Each structure stands twice: as structure tokens, then as C-alpha cells.
Amino acid sequence: MDPLLETLFGEEKKRAKIPVSLIIVCITAGSAIYFYARGDYGTATAMAVMGVALRSGYRVGAATYLGFLIGGALSMVMAAPLGKLLEPLFQQMFATHGVINRVLSIGVVGSITILIVTVSMRNLVRRQFRDRLWLKSCDKWLGLVCGGIQGMAIFLVMASGAIIIEPIAREELMKRNGGGTQRLAQRVVGIAEATRSGAVGPWVTAWNPFERFGSLKSLLQGISVLQNPESMNSVVHHPALEEFFEQPEFQRIREQLRAEPRLNSVLSSDAQMTFQTVASLLDSPAILRMLDNPDFRRTLKQVVGEVDSQVLLSANDDW
């Protein structure tokens, strides 16, 4: 019998034991099949995700999640400064530059930090619980709760993201140019429609993290601007940014950008923003130098929010 249940209910409950993993699989799989049969694909997906997360949480225990949270907190503090120090190393190893190299170095440092802390915490707790079976059982049950929270968060981010970028995906479908991008856009639209029409639709709408957290909302605003040539042109030629480019430091940076043909077409015309152009922007050291200026970042965020204030709203109204 489970040591925690034995402590709570006594020896007479031994025969009533049922494997927890089996219960999780039966309930979540049965619920997923039920909703799928009714055509509620969004809720069926939510049940499937919850089943995997609950079973995983029960198996790894709460100590693993605690280590992950501590590692995540440490990486938020350490990853940025250490990643910046290691930028030259990553540039030599992967031949990356600019924002791409910065993101790569910080991401790798952060991931390694989280992995080390998570594994260390899990091994430490397991060693302490080796002779305390009821504490080991508590760890598993708390892990079940953590797994449920993780499953809800994963599905919420996935479904909310699909709903938010659905207008962009529909614009891509209207081009009818085929290829992998079209298939991805069709998948995004399908997820958004299934979520909105399902039983979980109101919950996803009410707790949409992309609307509640400013950093995620700013990220989506930036994506929508990059997808719209008129919006991108408005940002580049916005009076607030033009004031920055009048400064000698930013004039030199702008000239460096104009020296690259692909970037010059974006800065001086209404050219369509392509994946190659975005990659060139992110790989440009000049762009990184601009983004390292805190005043420029604040102004850029304000300008993007101002330009995008009607883009996403009007797109969502149309659909």
C-alpha cells in the first residue's frame, strides 16, 4: 500500500490499493475519447495533455519541480550576465552574431543552470527520503498536483498562442502558395477554432497569458508588426525613432544597416518582411547595439505598441 495512505488510514486499507498511474490514464484517456467523439477537439487535447502531465508529475515527484523552479529563478539572475560574457565564445563556435548570438548564449547558459539545479535537487531529496517512505509518498502526491498545474499551463499557452496568431495564419492561408508554411498556418487555425468552440474556450479566453503579461503581449505586437509591411514602415519612420537616429551614435548604426541590401530595402521602402530579412536583422551586430540602449528599447516598445494598437484588434474583429 502507499505509505502515505497507510499512515492516514491504517493497515486495513491495503487491499483497496489501485495504481495511481492506471487511474490517471483511465480518467484522462476516457475523457479525451468522450470529448473527441462529441467533436470537441480542443477539450480532448486538453485532457490528453493533462493526462501526460499528471502521470509525469506523479512519477518524478515534487522535488523535481522545486528544483526546476529554483533553477529557473537562478537562471533569470545569472543567465543574462554570464551569457553576455560568453558571447564571443558562442560566436566562434556557431558563427552567429547580433541578437541571435545573444539569445543563443543566454539560452544555453540558462538551460544548463536549470538542468544542474533540477537534477541536484531531485537526487538530494531522494537520498533524504530513502528511509522515510511516507515522505517519499508525499513527494509523489505533491508531484501529481504540480503535474496538473504544469499540464494546464502548457495547454493554456499553446491554445492562447494559437488564438492570438490566428489572424496572421489566416493571412498566410490567403496567399495560397503551398509549402510547409501553409500547412503550419492551417494547423494553427485549426487549433484556434477547436479551442474557441470547445468547452475550454471561455476558460482559455479568460486566462489568456498573452493578454495578462506585458512581456508576452509585447512579443506578439512585435510579431504582428514584422508580418505587416505598412506597420514595419511606420515603426522605422516613426518621429520618436527618427529623433534617435539624429544622434551621432545612431547615425553610424543606421548607415551600417543601410550598407546591407536586404536591410536597406526594409528601412527605406515598403518591401515585404521575409524570414530571411528577419534573420538578417537579428544577426546584425548593429541591431544588437541599438537594443542594448535602454532609452531606445523603451521608445521602441512604445512605438510598436502604438503602431500595433489597431492591427491585431482589427484582424481579430474580421474573424
XYZ file of C-alpha atoms in Angstrom:
319
model
C 0.000 0.000 0.000
C 1.061 3.595 -0.488
C 2.958 4.632 2.697
C 1.084 7.925 2.992
C -2.313 6.249 2.684
C -1.204 3.570 5.133
C -0.253 6.248 7.644
C -3.572 8.043 7.211
C -5.971 5.112 7.001
C -4.163 2.158 8.564
C -3.327 -1.371 7.528
C -6.905 -2.387 6.802
C -6.905 -0.311 3.584
C -4.149 -2.344 1.934
C -6.488 -4.373 -0.223
C -8.126 -1.235 -1.617
C -4.958 -0.073 -3.301
C -5.251 0.838 -7.012
C -2.263 2.008 -9.065
C -2.382 5.796 -9.352
C -0.955 5.798 -12.874
C -3.741 3.479 -14.020
C -6.377 5.803 -12.563
C -4.836 8.805 -14.283
C -4.671 7.042 -17.651
C -8.240 5.722 -17.417
C -9.795 9.052 -16.418
C -7.903 11.323 -18.811
C -7.938 8.921 -21.765
C -11.637 8.232 -21.260
C -12.384 11.963 -21.053
C -10.301 12.664 -24.175
C -12.148 9.950 -26.144
C -15.518 11.254 -24.926
C -14.862 14.847 -25.993
C -13.269 13.731 -29.259
C -16.377 11.704 -30.103
C -18.500 14.812 -29.491
C -16.324 16.843 -31.858
C -14.809 18.947 -29.053
C -11.209 18.539 -30.191
C -9.903 21.387 -28.049
C -11.108 19.839 -24.781
C -9.982 16.393 -25.925
C -6.478 17.780 -26.454
C -6.585 19.425 -23.028
C -7.462 16.083 -21.406
C -4.637 14.320 -23.246
C -2.106 16.958 -22.180
C -3.352 16.784 -18.588
C -3.032 13.010 -18.567
C 0.581 13.084 -19.674
C 1.441 15.881 -17.220
C -0.306 14.250 -14.244
C 1.349 10.896 -14.797
C 4.726 12.542 -15.304
C 4.293 14.654 -12.163
C 3.448 11.625 -10.039
C 6.480 9.734 -11.333
C 9.114 12.474 -10.930
C 7.761 13.971 -7.691
C 7.522 17.497 -6.357
C 11.269 17.721 -5.674
C 11.952 17.805 -9.399
C 9.514 20.692 -9.879
C 11.012 22.508 -6.897
C 14.465 22.125 -8.405
C 13.159 23.378 -11.733
C 11.671 26.493 -10.093
C 14.864 27.216 -8.146
C 16.939 26.638 -11.265
C 14.644 28.909 -13.250
C 14.989 31.664 -10.643
C 18.778 31.338 -10.670
C 18.898 31.342 -14.460
C 16.872 34.569 -14.553
C 19.556 36.174 -12.385
C 22.670 34.522 -13.826
C 21.910 33.665 -17.457
C 21.913 37.212 -18.845
C 25.262 38.424 -17.413
C 27.018 35.077 -17.961
C 25.529 34.746 -21.443
C 26.827 38.173 -22.405
C 30.316 37.274 -21.157
C 30.274 34.084 -23.230
C 29.015 35.739 -26.429
C 32.474 35.744 -28.090
C 32.808 32.006 -27.416
C 29.416 31.214 -28.962
C 30.196 33.493 -31.895
C 33.333 31.468 -32.617
C 31.597 28.124 -32.130
C 28.407 28.752 -34.122
C 29.331 31.743 -36.345
C 26.308 33.678 -35.065
C 26.102 37.422 -34.418
C 23.826 40.093 -33.057
C 20.574 39.224 -31.307
C 20.721 35.587 -32.448
C 24.077 35.082 -30.745
C 22.861 36.854 -27.580
C 19.720 34.694 -27.364
C 21.728 31.525 -28.046
C 24.335 32.207 -25.366
C 21.788 33.238 -22.723
C 19.513 30.320 -23.593
C 22.284 27.738 -23.316
C 23.567 29.142 -20.008
C 20.039 29.288 -18.600
C 19.199 25.750 -19.717
C 22.390 24.311 -18.209
C 21.698 26.138 -14.930
C 18.157 24.770 -14.729
C 19.300 21.238 -15.587
C 22.065 21.177 -12.955
C 19.860 22.542 -10.175
C 16.906 20.295 -11.046
C 18.962 17.084 -11.104
C 20.837 18.050 -7.919
C 17.646 18.830 -6.024
C 15.965 15.613 -7.164
C 18.929 13.442 -6.143
C 19.292 15.227 -2.795
C 15.618 14.777 -1.898
C 15.567 11.142 -2.993
C 18.590 10.434 -0.805
C 16.892 12.054 2.184
C 13.616 10.211 1.563
C 15.231 6.794 1.066
C 14.382 5.626 4.608
C 11.259 7.755 5.009
C 8.698 6.110 2.789
C 5.810 8.352 3.818
C 7.814 11.447 2.841
C 8.608 9.786 -0.469
C 4.902 9.209 -0.949
C 4.175 12.869 -0.120
C 6.691 13.874 -2.760
C 4.832 11.806 -5.360
C 1.387 13.166 -4.463
C 2.621 16.744 -4.453
C 4.257 15.963 -7.781
C 0.824 14.921 -9.062
C -0.518 18.378 -8.150
C 2.465 20.096 -9.761
C 1.990 17.995 -12.876
C -1.637 19.095 -13.103
C -0.627 22.746 -12.869
C 2.051 22.173 -15.497
C -0.435 20.486 -17.840
C -2.913 23.357 -17.542
C -0.158 25.899 -18.168
C 1.145 24.061 -21.254
C -2.292 23.774 -22.823
C -3.176 27.375 -21.928
C -0.050 28.756 -23.607
C -0.479 26.526 -26.663
C -4.186 27.288 -27.152
C -3.906 31.000 -26.325
C -0.956 31.410 -28.676
C -2.906 29.791 -31.496
C -5.870 32.122 -30.922
C -3.675 35.216 -30.809
C -1.729 34.471 -34.006
C -4.757 33.112 -35.870
C -5.199 36.342 -37.905
C -1.589 36.102 -39.096
C -2.084 32.439 -40.004
C -5.242 33.268 -41.972
C -3.357 35.921 -43.932
C -0.775 33.270 -44.805
C -3.514 30.865 -45.956
C -4.947 33.534 -48.272
C -1.650 33.644 -50.202
C -2.227 30.025 -51.388
C 1.441 29.472 -52.165
C 1.608 25.970 -50.672
C 4.593 24.623 -48.796
C 5.310 23.970 -45.132
C 4.277 27.462 -44.053
C 0.765 26.908 -45.384
C 0.463 23.603 -43.544
C 1.648 25.212 -40.322
C -0.826 28.086 -40.751
C -3.645 25.614 -41.362
C -2.704 23.744 -38.199
C -2.707 26.978 -36.168
C -6.132 27.982 -37.483
C -7.481 24.516 -36.713
C -6.221 24.631 -33.119
C -7.658 28.117 -32.609
C -11.084 27.174 -33.973
C -11.228 23.927 -31.976
C -10.260 25.732 -28.769
C -12.684 28.614 -29.217
C -15.665 26.358 -29.959
C -14.929 23.808 -27.210
C -15.823 23.609 -23.543
C -12.432 25.034 -22.595
C -12.858 28.076 -24.870
C -14.214 30.508 -22.227
C -11.508 29.448 -19.755
C -8.719 29.966 -22.288
C -10.115 33.374 -23.250
C -10.424 34.482 -19.615
C -6.895 33.361 -18.645
C -5.046 34.174 -21.860
C -1.433 34.765 -20.671
C -0.617 36.771 -23.812
C -3.151 39.357 -22.699
C -2.286 39.280 -19.000
C 1.523 39.526 -19.149
C 3.085 42.606 -20.707
C 6.236 40.878 -21.977
C 4.262 38.244 -23.908
C 1.923 40.892 -25.287
C 4.903 42.960 -26.461
C 6.320 39.862 -28.168
C 3.099 39.324 -30.107
C 2.928 43.005 -31.005
C 6.416 42.747 -32.458
C 5.457 39.654 -34.487
C 2.359 41.329 -35.898
C 4.385 44.405 -36.895
C 7.032 42.255 -38.621
C 4.300 40.495 -40.612
C 2.808 43.786 -41.856
C 4.991 45.870 -44.251
C 2.961 49.036 -43.619
C 3.323 48.654 -39.848
C 7.037 47.950 -40.179
C 7.497 51.037 -42.331
C 5.560 53.101 -39.766
C 7.859 51.913 -36.996
C 11.061 52.579 -38.946
C 9.977 56.104 -39.895
C 8.214 56.990 -36.632
C 9.143 60.519 -35.397
C 10.205 59.181 -31.984
C 12.748 56.837 -33.587
C 13.843 59.464 -36.106
C 14.952 61.572 -33.148
C 17.219 58.742 -32.016
C 18.707 58.376 -35.477
C 19.670 62.060 -35.442
C 22.186 61.310 -32.694
C 25.744 60.654 -33.993
C 25.919 57.159 -32.425
C 22.665 56.019 -34.034
C 23.528 57.662 -37.348
C 26.560 55.398 -37.596
C 24.433 52.354 -36.755
C 21.825 53.314 -39.336
C 24.464 53.704 -42.016
C 25.763 50.229 -41.201
C 22.245 48.860 -41.655
C 21.766 50.663 -44.954
C 25.030 49.175 -46.225
C 23.345 45.727 -46.229
C 20.999 45.444 -49.263
C 18.408 43.218 -47.604
C 18.135 45.500 -44.576
C 18.178 48.671 -46.639
C 15.056 47.537 -48.514
C 13.205 47.291 -45.194
C 14.470 50.599 -43.841
C 13.734 52.647 -46.943
C 10.684 51.056 -48.620
C 7.517 49.029 -48.177
C 9.231 45.735 -49.029
C 7.646 42.584 -47.627
C 9.327 41.379 -44.444
C 10.525 37.832 -45.143
C 12.102 35.205 -42.911
C 15.479 35.947 -44.492
C 15.098 39.646 -43.716
C 14.151 38.967 -40.114
C 17.136 36.628 -39.780
C 19.415 39.330 -41.206
C 18.071 41.873 -38.732
C 18.550 39.542 -35.777
C 22.044 38.572 -36.947
C 23.191 42.169 -37.350
C 25.551 43.468 -34.622
C 24.230 46.983 -35.326
C 20.715 45.941 -34.289
C 22.084 44.471 -31.053
C 23.936 47.708 -30.260
C 20.695 49.646 -30.660
C 18.758 47.227 -28.464
C 21.432 47.460 -25.761
C 20.481 51.118 -25.319
C 17.744 51.229 -22.600
C 16.275 54.524 -23.867
C 15.977 53.089 -27.364
C 14.276 49.927 -26.029
C 11.694 51.954 -24.126
C 10.961 54.120 -27.143
C 10.786 51.132 -29.492
C 8.353 49.309 -27.191
C 6.157 52.406 -27.052
C 6.251 52.869 -30.827
C 5.471 49.209 -31.574
C 2.529 49.274 -29.164
C 1.255 52.480 -30.749
C 1.567 51.187 -34.313
C 0.090 47.798 -33.393
C -2.816 49.196 -31.382
C -5.195 48.697 -34.294
C -3.529 45.875 -36.267
C -4.332 42.906 -34.035
C -7.683 44.314 -32.904
C -8.935 44.878 -36.437
C -7.665 41.480 -37.520
C -9.465 39.734 -34.680
C -12.667 41.663 -35.419
C -12.571 40.473 -39.021
C -12.553 36.837 -37.940
